[in-house]
Coordinates of C-alpha atoms in Angstrom, one line a residue:
M1 CA 59.7 -118.6 -140.4
R2 CA 62.7 -119.8 -138.5
D3 CA 65.2 -118.0 -140.8
Y4 CA 63.3 -114.9 -140.4
K5 CA 63.4 -115.0 -136.7
I6 CA 67.2 -115.7 -136.8
K7 CA 67.7 -112.6 -139.0
H8 CA 65.7 -110.4 -136.8
L9 CA 67.6 -111.6 -133.8
A10 CA 71.0 -110.8 -135.5
L11 CA 69.8 -107.4 -136.5
H12 CA 68.6 -106.6 -133.0
T13 CA 72.0 -107.7 -131.6
F14 CA 73.8 -105.4 -134.0
L15 CA 71.6 -102.4 -133.1
A16 CA 72.1 -103.0 -129.4
A17 CA 75.8 -102.9 -130.0
L18 CA 75.5 -99.6 -131.8
I19 CA 73.4 -98.1 -129.0
F20 CA 75.7 -99.1 -126.3
A21 CA 78.7 -98.0 -128.4
G22 CA 77.7 -94.3 -128.2
S23 CA 79.6 -93.8 -125.0
N24 CA 82.9 -93.6 -127.0
S25 CA 81.7 -90.5 -129.0
T26 CA 82.7 -88.1 -126.2
N27 CA 86.2 -89.3 -126.1
L28 CA 86.3 -89.2 -129.9
N29 CA 85.2 -85.5 -129.9
R30 CA 87.8 -84.7 -127.3
A31 CA 90.4 -86.2 -129.5
N32 CA 89.2 -84.2 -132.5
A33 CA 89.3 -81.0 -130.5
A34 CA 92.8 -81.8 -129.4
C35 CA 93.8 -82.6 -132.9
C36 CA 92.4 -79.3 -134.4
V37 CA 94.5 -77.3 -132.0
G38 CA 97.8 -76.8 -133.6
C39 CA 97.3 -79.2 -136.6
T40 CA 97.3 -78.7 -140.3
S41 CA 94.2 -78.4 -142.3
A42 CA 94.8 -81.7 -144.0
D43 CA 94.8 -83.5 -140.7
C44 CA 91.7 -81.7 -139.6
S45 CA 89.7 -82.6 -142.7
A46 CA 90.5 -86.2 -142.0
V47 CA 89.3 -85.8 -138.5
V48 CA 86.1 -84.2 -139.6
S49 CA 85.4 -87.0 -142.0
E50 CA 85.8 -89.5 -139.2
N51 CA 83.1 -87.6 -137.1
V52 CA 80.3 -88.3 -139.6
I53 CA 78.9 -91.3 -137.7
P54 CA 78.9 -89.6 -134.3
Q55 CA 77.4 -86.5 -135.7
N56 CA 74.6 -88.5 -137.3
H57 CA 74.1 -90.8 -134.3
S58 CA 71.8 -88.5 -132.5
D59 CA 69.6 -88.2 -135.6
Y60 CA 69.0 -92.0 -136.0
T61 CA 68.9 -93.0 -132.4
P62 CA 65.1 -92.4 -131.9
E63 CA 64.4 -94.4 -135.0
I64 CA 66.7 -97.2 -133.9
Q65 CA 65.1 -97.3 -130.4
E66 CA 61.6 -97.3 -131.9
D67 CA 62.5 -100.1 -134.2
I68 CA 64.1 -102.1 -131.4
S69 CA 61.0 -101.5 -129.3
D70 CA 58.8 -102.7 -132.1
Q71 CA 60.9 -105.8 -132.5
F72 CA 60.7 -106.5 -128.8
N73 CA 57.0 -106.1 -128.8
D74 CA 56.7 -108.4 -131.8
H75 CA 58.9 -110.9 -130.2
R76 CA 56.9 -110.7 -127.0
G77 CA 53.7 -111.1 -128.8
W78 CA 55.1 -114.1 -130.7
A79 CA 56.3 -115.6 -127.4
S80 CA 53.0 -115.1 -125.6
D81 CA 50.6 -115.7 -128.4
D82 CA 52.2 -117.9 -131.0
F83 CA 54.6 -119.9 -128.9
L84 CA 52.9 -120.2 -125.5
K85 CA 49.3 -120.3 -126.5
N86 CA 49.5 -122.1 -129.8
E87 CA 52.5 -124.4 -129.3
F88 CA 53.8 -124.7 -125.7
V89 CA 50.5 -124.8 -123.8
P90 CA 48.8 -127.3 -126.1
G91 CA 51.9 -129.4 -126.1
L92 CA 52.2 -129.2 -122.4
Q93 CA 48.6 -130.1 -122.0
E94 CA 49.1 -133.1 -124.2
V95 CA 52.1 -134.2 -122.2
I96 CA 50.2 -133.8 -119.0
E97 CA 47.2 -135.7 -120.3
K98 CA 49.4 -138.5 -121.4
T99 CA 51.3 -138.5 -118.1
I100 CA 48.0 -138.5 -116.2
A101 CA 46.7 -141.4 -118.3
E102 CA 49.8 -143.4 -117.9
G103 CA 50.0 -142.6 -114.2
T104 CA 46.3 -143.6 -113.8
E105 CA 47.0 -146.8 -115.6
T106 CA 50.0 -147.4 -113.5
I107 CA 48.0 -146.8 -110.3
F108 CA 45.4 -149.4 -111.5
E109 CA 48.2 -151.9 -112.0
I110 CA 49.7 -151.1 -108.6
G111 CA 46.2 -151.4 -107.1
K112 CA 45.7 -154.7 -108.7
L113 CA 49.1 -155.8 -107.4
F114 CA 48.1 -154.7 -103.8
D115 CA 44.7 -156.4 -104.2
A116 CA 46.3 -159.6 -105.2
K117 CA 48.8 -159.3 -102.4
H118 CA 46.1 -158.7 -99.8
L119 CA 43.9 -161.4 -101.2
S120 CA 46.7 -163.9 -101.1
E121 CA 47.6 -162.9 -97.5
T122 CA 44.0 -163.0 -96.5
K123 CA 43.5 -166.5 -98.0
R124 CA 46.7 -167.6 -96.3
E125 CA 45.5 -166.3 -92.9
I126 CA 42.1 -167.8 -93.3
T127 CA 43.6 -171.1 -94.3
E128 CA 46.0 -171.0 -91.3
M129 CA 43.1 -170.1 -88.9
R130 CA 41.0 -172.9 -90.4
Y131 CA 43.7 -175.4 -89.8
D132 CA 44.5 -174.0 -86.4
A133 CA 40.8 -174.3 -85.5
F134 CA 40.8 -177.8 -86.9
K135 CA 43.9 -178.6 -84.9
D136 CA 42.8 -176.9 -81.7
Y137 CA 39.1 -177.8 -81.5
I138 CA 39.4 -181.5 -82.3
P139 CA 40.7 -183.4 -79.3
S140 CA 43.0 -186.3 -79.9
Q141 CA 42.0 -189.9 -79.3
S142 CA 44.3 -190.2 -76.4
F143 CA 42.7 -187.2 -74.7
C144 CA 39.3 -188.8 -75.2
T145 CA 40.6 -191.7 -73.1
F146 CA 40.5 -189.5 -70.0
G147 CA 36.9 -188.4 -70.8
T148 CA 35.7 -191.9 -71.2
T149 CA 37.4 -193.0 -68.0
V150 CA 35.8 -190.3 -65.8
R151 CA 32.4 -190.5 -67.6
S152 CA 30.7 -192.5 -64.8
L153 CA 33.0 -191.4 -62.0
T154 CA 30.4 -189.1 -60.5
H155 CA 27.7 -191.8 -60.4
T156 CA 30.2 -194.3 -59.1
E157 CA 31.2 -192.0 -56.3
I158 CA 27.6 -191.5 -55.2
A159 CA 27.0 -195.3 -55.4
N160 CA 30.1 -196.0 -53.4
K161 CA 29.0 -193.6 -50.7
A162 CA 25.6 -195.2 -50.6
T163 CA 27.4 -198.5 -50.1
T164 CA 29.3 -197.1 -47.2
E165 CA 26.2 -195.7 -45.6
A166 CA 24.4 -199.0 -46.0
L167 CA 27.2 -200.9 -44.3
S168 CA 27.4 -198.4 -41.5
H169 CA 23.6 -198.5 -41.0
R170 CA 23.6 -202.3 -41.0
Q171 CA 26.4 -202.5 -38.4
M172 CA 24.5 -200.0 -36.2
I173 CA 21.4 -202.1 -36.4
R174 CA 23.4 -205.1 -35.3
H175 CA 25.0 -203.4 -32.3
L176 CA 21.7 -201.9 -31.1
G177 CA 19.6 -205.0 -31.7
T178 CA 17.1 -203.5 -34.0
K179 CA 14.1 -205.6 -34.9
N180 CA 14.6 -208.3 -37.5
A181 CA 18.3 -208.0 -37.2
A182 CA 20.5 -211.1 -36.5
G183 CA 20.9 -211.3 -32.7
A184 CA 18.2 -208.8 -32.0
N185 CA 16.8 -211.0 -29.2
S186 CA 20.1 -211.7 -27.5
A187 CA 23.8 -211.5 -27.9
D188 CA 23.9 -215.3 -27.9
G189 CA 21.6 -215.2 -30.9
D190 CA 24.1 -213.1 -32.8
K191 CA 26.9 -215.6 -32.1
K192 CA 24.7 -218.6 -33.0
T193 CA 23.8 -217.1 -36.3
R194 CA 27.4 -216.4 -37.1
W195 CA 28.4 -219.9 -36.0
D196 CA 25.8 -221.5 -38.3
L197 CA 27.1 -219.4 -41.2
F198 CA 30.7 -220.4 -40.3
K199 CA 29.9 -224.1 -40.5
K200 CA 28.1 -223.8 -43.8
V201 CA 30.4 -221.4 -45.6
Y202 CA 33.7 -220.5 -44.0
C203 CA 34.7 -223.7 -42.1
D204 CA 37.8 -225.4 -43.3
P205 CA 38.0 -229.1 -42.2
T206 CA 41.8 -229.1 -42.3
D207 CA 42.1 -226.4 -39.6
N208 CA 42.7 -227.2 -35.9
N209 CA 45.4 -229.9 -36.4
W210 CA 43.6 -232.0 -39.0
R211 CA 45.2 -235.3 -39.8
D212 CA 44.6 -237.4 -42.8
G213 CA 43.0 -240.7 -42.1
M214 CA 41.7 -239.7 -38.6
V215 CA 38.0 -239.5 -38.1
D216 CA 36.7 -236.2 -36.8
S217 CA 40.2 -234.6 -36.7
G218 CA 40.6 -230.9 -37.2
L219 CA 37.2 -229.3 -37.9
S220 CA 35.8 -232.1 -40.0
S221 CA 33.2 -232.9 -37.4
I222 CA 31.9 -229.3 -37.4
C223 CA 32.2 -228.2 -41.0
L224 CA 29.3 -229.1 -43.2
S225 CA 31.8 -230.1 -46.0
T226 CA 30.5 -231.6 -49.2
A227 CA 33.0 -234.4 -48.6
T228 CA 31.2 -235.5 -45.5
K229 CA 27.7 -234.0 -45.8
S230 CA 25.2 -233.7 -48.5
A231 CA 25.6 -230.9 -50.9
S232 CA 22.2 -229.5 -50.0
S233 CA 23.3 -228.9 -46.4
R234 CA 26.1 -226.6 -47.5
P235 CA 24.9 -224.9 -50.7
Y236 CA 27.2 -221.8 -50.3
Y237 CA 30.4 -223.8 -49.9
S238 CA 33.4 -223.1 -52.1
Q239 CA 37.1 -223.5 -51.6
E240 CA 37.7 -219.8 -52.3
R241 CA 35.4 -218.7 -49.4
T242 CA 37.0 -220.8 -46.6
N243 CA 38.2 -218.6 -43.8
I244 CA 37.5 -215.5 -45.8
D245 CA 35.4 -214.1 -43.0
I246 CA 38.7 -213.6 -41.1
D247 CA 41.0 -212.9 -44.0
Y248 CA 41.1 -209.2 -44.8
S249 CA 43.6 -209.6 -47.6
R250 CA 41.5 -211.9 -49.6
A251 CA 38.2 -210.3 -48.8
V252 CA 39.1 -206.7 -49.4
E253 CA 42.8 -205.8 -49.8
N254 CA 43.6 -207.8 -52.9
K255 CA 40.4 -207.0 -54.7
R256 CA 39.8 -204.0 -56.8
L257 CA 36.2 -204.7 -57.2
I258 CA 33.7 -206.1 -54.7
N259 CA 30.3 -207.3 -55.8
I260 CA 28.4 -205.0 -53.6
Y261 CA 26.0 -202.2 -54.6
G262 CA 24.8 -199.9 -51.9
P263 CA 21.5 -198.8 -53.4
E264 CA 20.2 -202.3 -53.6
W265 CA 20.9 -205.8 -52.4
A266 CA 23.1 -207.6 -54.9
N267 CA 22.5 -211.0 -53.2
S268 CA 26.1 -212.0 -53.8
D269 CA 28.5 -214.1 -51.8
E270 CA 30.8 -211.2 -51.4
E271 CA 28.2 -209.2 -49.6
I272 CA 27.9 -211.9 -47.0
D273 CA 31.7 -212.3 -46.7
I274 CA 32.1 -208.5 -46.2
L275 CA 29.4 -208.5 -43.5
S276 CA 30.9 -211.5 -41.8
L277 CA 34.4 -210.0 -41.8
G278 CA 33.0 -206.8 -40.3
N279 CA 31.3 -208.8 -37.5
N280 CA 34.5 -210.4 -36.6
L281 CA 36.6 -207.2 -36.8
Y282 CA 34.2 -204.8 -35.0
G283 CA 31.9 -205.8 -32.1
H284 CA 32.5 -209.5 -31.7
N285 CA 30.7 -209.1 -28.4
I286 CA 27.7 -207.0 -29.0
I287 CA 26.0 -205.1 -26.2
T288 CA 23.5 -206.9 -24.0
R289 CA 19.9 -207.1 -24.9
N290 CA 18.8 -208.1 -21.3
I291 CA 17.8 -204.7 -20.2
S292 CA 14.1 -204.4 -19.4
A293 CA 12.0 -201.2 -19.6
N294 CA 11.7 -201.2 -15.8
A295 CA 15.4 -201.5 -15.4
L296 CA 16.0 -198.4 -17.5
K297 CA 13.9 -196.4 -15.1
D298 CA 16.7 -196.8 -12.6
P299 CA 19.1 -193.9 -13.0
T300 CA 22.1 -196.1 -12.4
M301 CA 21.0 -198.5 -15.1
A302 CA 20.3 -195.7 -17.5
E303 CA 23.8 -194.4 -16.9
R304 CA 25.2 -197.8 -17.8
Y305 CA 23.2 -198.0 -20.9
L306 CA 24.4 -194.6 -22.1
E307 CA 27.9 -195.9 -21.5
L308 CA 27.1 -198.9 -23.7
R309 CA 26.0 -196.5 -26.4
S310 CA 29.3 -194.6 -26.1
I311 CA 31.0 -197.9 -26.8
V312 CA 28.8 -198.4 -29.9
A313 CA 29.7 -194.9 -31.1
Q314 CA 33.5 -195.6 -30.7
R315 CA 33.0 -198.8 -32.7
S316 CA 31.2 -196.9 -35.4
V317 CA 34.2 -194.6 -35.8
A318 CA 36.6 -197.4 -36.1
E319 CA 34.3 -199.3 -38.4
N320 CA 33.8 -196.2 -40.6
S321 CA 37.2 -196.6 -42.2
Y322 CA 36.5 -200.3 -43.1
N323 CA 33.1 -199.3 -44.6
H324 CA 34.7 -196.6 -46.7
I325 CA 37.4 -198.9 -48.1
V326 CA 34.7 -201.5 -49.0
G327 CA 32.5 -198.7 -50.4
M328 CA 35.3 -197.4 -52.7
K329 CA 35.8 -200.9 -54.1
S330 CA 32.1 -201.7 -54.5
L331 CA 30.3 -201.6 -57.9
G332 CA 29.8 -198.3 -59.6
T333 CA 26.9 -199.5 -61.6
P334 CA 25.3 -202.9 -61.3
V335 CA 24.2 -205.0 -64.2
V336 CA 20.7 -204.1 -65.0
S337 CA 18.3 -206.9 -64.2
G338 CA 16.8 -208.6 -67.2
G339 CA 20.0 -209.2 -69.0
S340 CA 20.6 -205.6 -70.1
T341 CA 24.1 -204.5 -70.5
P342 CA 25.6 -201.9 -68.1
I343 CA 27.0 -198.6 -69.2
E344 CA 29.8 -198.8 -71.7
T345 CA 32.5 -197.5 -69.3
N346 CA 33.2 -201.0 -68.1
Q347 CA 33.9 -202.1 -71.7
F348 CA 36.6 -199.4 -71.9
F349 CA 38.2 -200.4 -68.6
G350 CA 38.5 -204.0 -69.8
K351 CA 40.2 -202.9 -73.0
A352 CA 42.4 -200.4 -71.2
I353 CA 43.7 -203.1 -68.9
Q354 CA 44.3 -205.4 -71.7
N355 CA 46.4 -202.7 -73.5
L356 CA 48.8 -203.0 -70.6
G357 CA 49.6 -206.6 -71.6
Y358 CA 47.0 -208.5 -69.6
G359 CA 45.1 -211.2 -71.4
S360 CA 41.4 -211.2 -71.5
N361 CA 41.2 -213.9 -68.8
E362 CA 43.8 -212.2 -66.7
V363 CA 41.6 -209.0 -66.4
V364 CA 39.2 -210.9 -64.1
D365 CA 42.1 -211.9 -61.9
Y366 CA 43.5 -208.4 -61.9
L367 CA 40.2 -206.9 -60.8
G368 CA 39.8 -209.7 -58.2
I369 CA 36.3 -210.6 -59.2
N370 CA 34.6 -214.0 -59.7
A371 CA 34.9 -215.2 -63.2
D372 CA 31.7 -217.0 -62.9
D373 CA 29.8 -213.8 -62.2
W374 CA 31.6 -211.3 -64.4
G375 CA 33.3 -211.1 -67.7
T376 CA 36.2 -208.9 -68.7
E377 CA 33.8 -206.1 -69.8
S378 CA 30.7 -206.7 -67.7
A379 CA 31.6 -205.1 -64.4
D380 CA 31.7 -201.4 -63.9
L381 CA 34.7 -200.4 -61.6
G382 CA 34.2 -198.6 -58.4
Q383 CA 35.9 -195.3 -57.3
Y384 CA 39.1 -197.0 -56.1
A385 CA 39.8 -198.9 -59.3
T386 CA 38.8 -196.0 -61.4
L387 CA 41.3 -193.7 -59.6
E388 CA 43.9 -196.3 -59.9
V389 CA 43.5 -196.5 -63.7
L390 CA 43.5 -192.7 -64.0
A391 CA 46.5 -192.1 -61.7
K392 CA 48.6 -195.1 -62.4
K393 CA 47.6 -197.6 -65.1
L394 CA 47.2 -195.2 -68.0
Y395 CA 50.8 -194.1 -67.7
Q396 CA 52.1 -197.6 -67.7
N397 CA 51.2 -197.9 -71.4
P398 CA 54.0 -196.6 -73.7
K399 CA 51.4 -195.3 -76.1
F400 CA 50.6 -192.6 -73.5
Y401 CA 54.0 -191.1 -74.0
A402 CA 54.0 -191.5 -77.7
D403 CA 50.7 -189.6 -77.8
L404 CA 52.4 -186.6 -76.1
Y405 CA 53.6 -185.7 -79.6
D406 CA 50.4 -183.8 -80.1
T407 CA 49.2 -180.3 -80.7
P408 CA 50.0 -177.7 -78.1
T409 CA 46.2 -177.3 -77.4
N410 CA 45.7 -181.0 -76.8
I411 CA 48.8 -181.1 -74.5
K412 CA 47.2 -178.3 -72.5
R413 CA 44.0 -180.3 -72.3
K414 CA 45.9 -183.3 -71.1
S415 CA 47.7 -181.2 -68.5
A416 CA 44.4 -179.9 -67.2
A417 CA 43.0 -183.4 -67.1
L418 CA 46.0 -184.7 -65.2
K419 CA 45.7 -181.8 -62.8
A420 CA 42.1 -182.7 -62.2
F421 CA 43.0 -186.4 -61.5
E422 CA 45.7 -185.1 -59.0
L423 CA 43.0 -183.1 -57.2
M424 CA 40.8 -186.1 -57.0
L425 CA 43.5 -188.2 -55.5
D426 CA 44.4 -185.4 -53.1
R427 CA 40.8 -185.2 -52.0
A428 CA 40.6 -188.9 -51.4
I429 CA 43.8 -188.8 -49.4
Y430 CA 42.6 -185.9 -47.4
E431 CA 39.3 -187.7 -46.5
S432 CA 41.3 -190.7 -45.5
E433 CA 43.5 -188.6 -43.3
L434 CA 40.4 -187.1 -41.7
R435 CA 39.1 -190.6 -40.9
Q436 CA 42.5 -191.6 -39.5
E437 CA 42.6 -188.5 -37.3
L438 CA 39.1 -189.2 -36.0
A439 CA 40.0 -192.8 -35.2
M440 CA 43.2 -191.7 -33.4
S441 CA 41.3 -189.1 -31.3
V442 CA 38.7 -191.8 -30.3
L443 CA 41.5 -194.2 -29.4
L444 CA 43.1 -191.6 -27.3
S445 CA 39.8 -190.7 -25.6
S446 CA 39.2 -194.4 -24.8
R447 CA 42.7 -194.8 -23.4
L448 CA 42.2 -191.8 -21.1
K449 CA 38.8 -193.0 -19.9
K450 CA 40.3 -195.0 -17.0
Y451 CA 42.3 -192.1 -15.8
T452 CA 39.3 -189.9 -16.0
R453 CA 37.2 -192.3 -13.9
D454 CA 40.0 -192.5 -11.3
Q455 CA 40.2 -188.7 -11.0
N456 CA 36.4 -188.4 -10.8
S457 CA 36.4 -190.9 -8.0
K458 CA 39.1 -189.1 -6.1
L459 CA 37.4 -185.8 -6.5
G460 CA 34.0 -187.3 -5.4
S461 CA 35.5 -188.8 -2.2
Q462 CA 37.0 -185.5 -1.0

């Protein structure tokens, strides 16, 4: 079949050459005509024999053209029917099908690759988010220290304010001579009660130029000392309490915890000491009780009594700072009666102070409490000591700075906690400055009272 096609193609090429070669016949005829003019007969016969092909060309041209047309039609039919339909198109379809199949398989492989890629990335992101959540939502142990410290601070602040109010109310009762108060009958009764307490508790026999070996030297004749008197006559005596009713440093300043609880009477020695110190600091001479009901009917006497009340009001302003200081150092939560343990915050404070290098026995001395009444973990600190731990003592432990190597989220939590402690301190300082400002204004007013009276007298005399 292939050889046949090659032969046909060669024949067609030859015929095409013959067809397109007809253009030279005209020139050849012209040459013959020129040759026949003036030439011999022998030459002309030769020329005539050479014109055989051109003369017969016109006779065979239609046949040749028809044959070529048939050949082209056959070739076109072969190209369209045999080659395209039977060979090229099926082959092309097969190639396309294989290409599609291979492409589809390749797409599946690529899809699997992308699925694996996305799955790996998703698992990685989920794992990272899981660990981030684990890291961010679990506070560190050092941060929990802050939460444990402030756990009872709200209740402690309320209890301390109750202590302040109780002290202020008690002092007001003493100044005004309310029923059942010491010295309610007379000002002399107030001093007598205080004198008896002094002899039993606060008197130091070695004061007032006491000399060894001399009878009744110093205050030995006055003090109901266990050395000279029976123990039953001075049951509250202890060396630590001598002169503490006039010693602010020992009674208040050097103590971080005072055994006083405002909501209820703790019946402790420190309560009596604080009240005795307040009596000596504010209102040593209480206002007179010798004012009868008939005397108050006199307008002049009524005016004097109002002036006495003004003095009591000024004393209450001055005494308010003292009561606030004592209140901030009072108990946050007392030991529950019946032997129950207090809230666990006190246990943490004892351990936190020991972590600073204090021994278990030194914690009691640091807090300034009586070791006979309290253990290292049995007294709940007041507002003053709590703020001191939050704002000062926690940062004296090197472990605090080592714990700063923490997650960014926990560092932010610690920063927020420290900012909250700073605000607490600022608030306490602000309230202290308000009390100081009030005391200064009352002091200025009392200093100006004399000049006010003089000016009023001058204006009244004119």
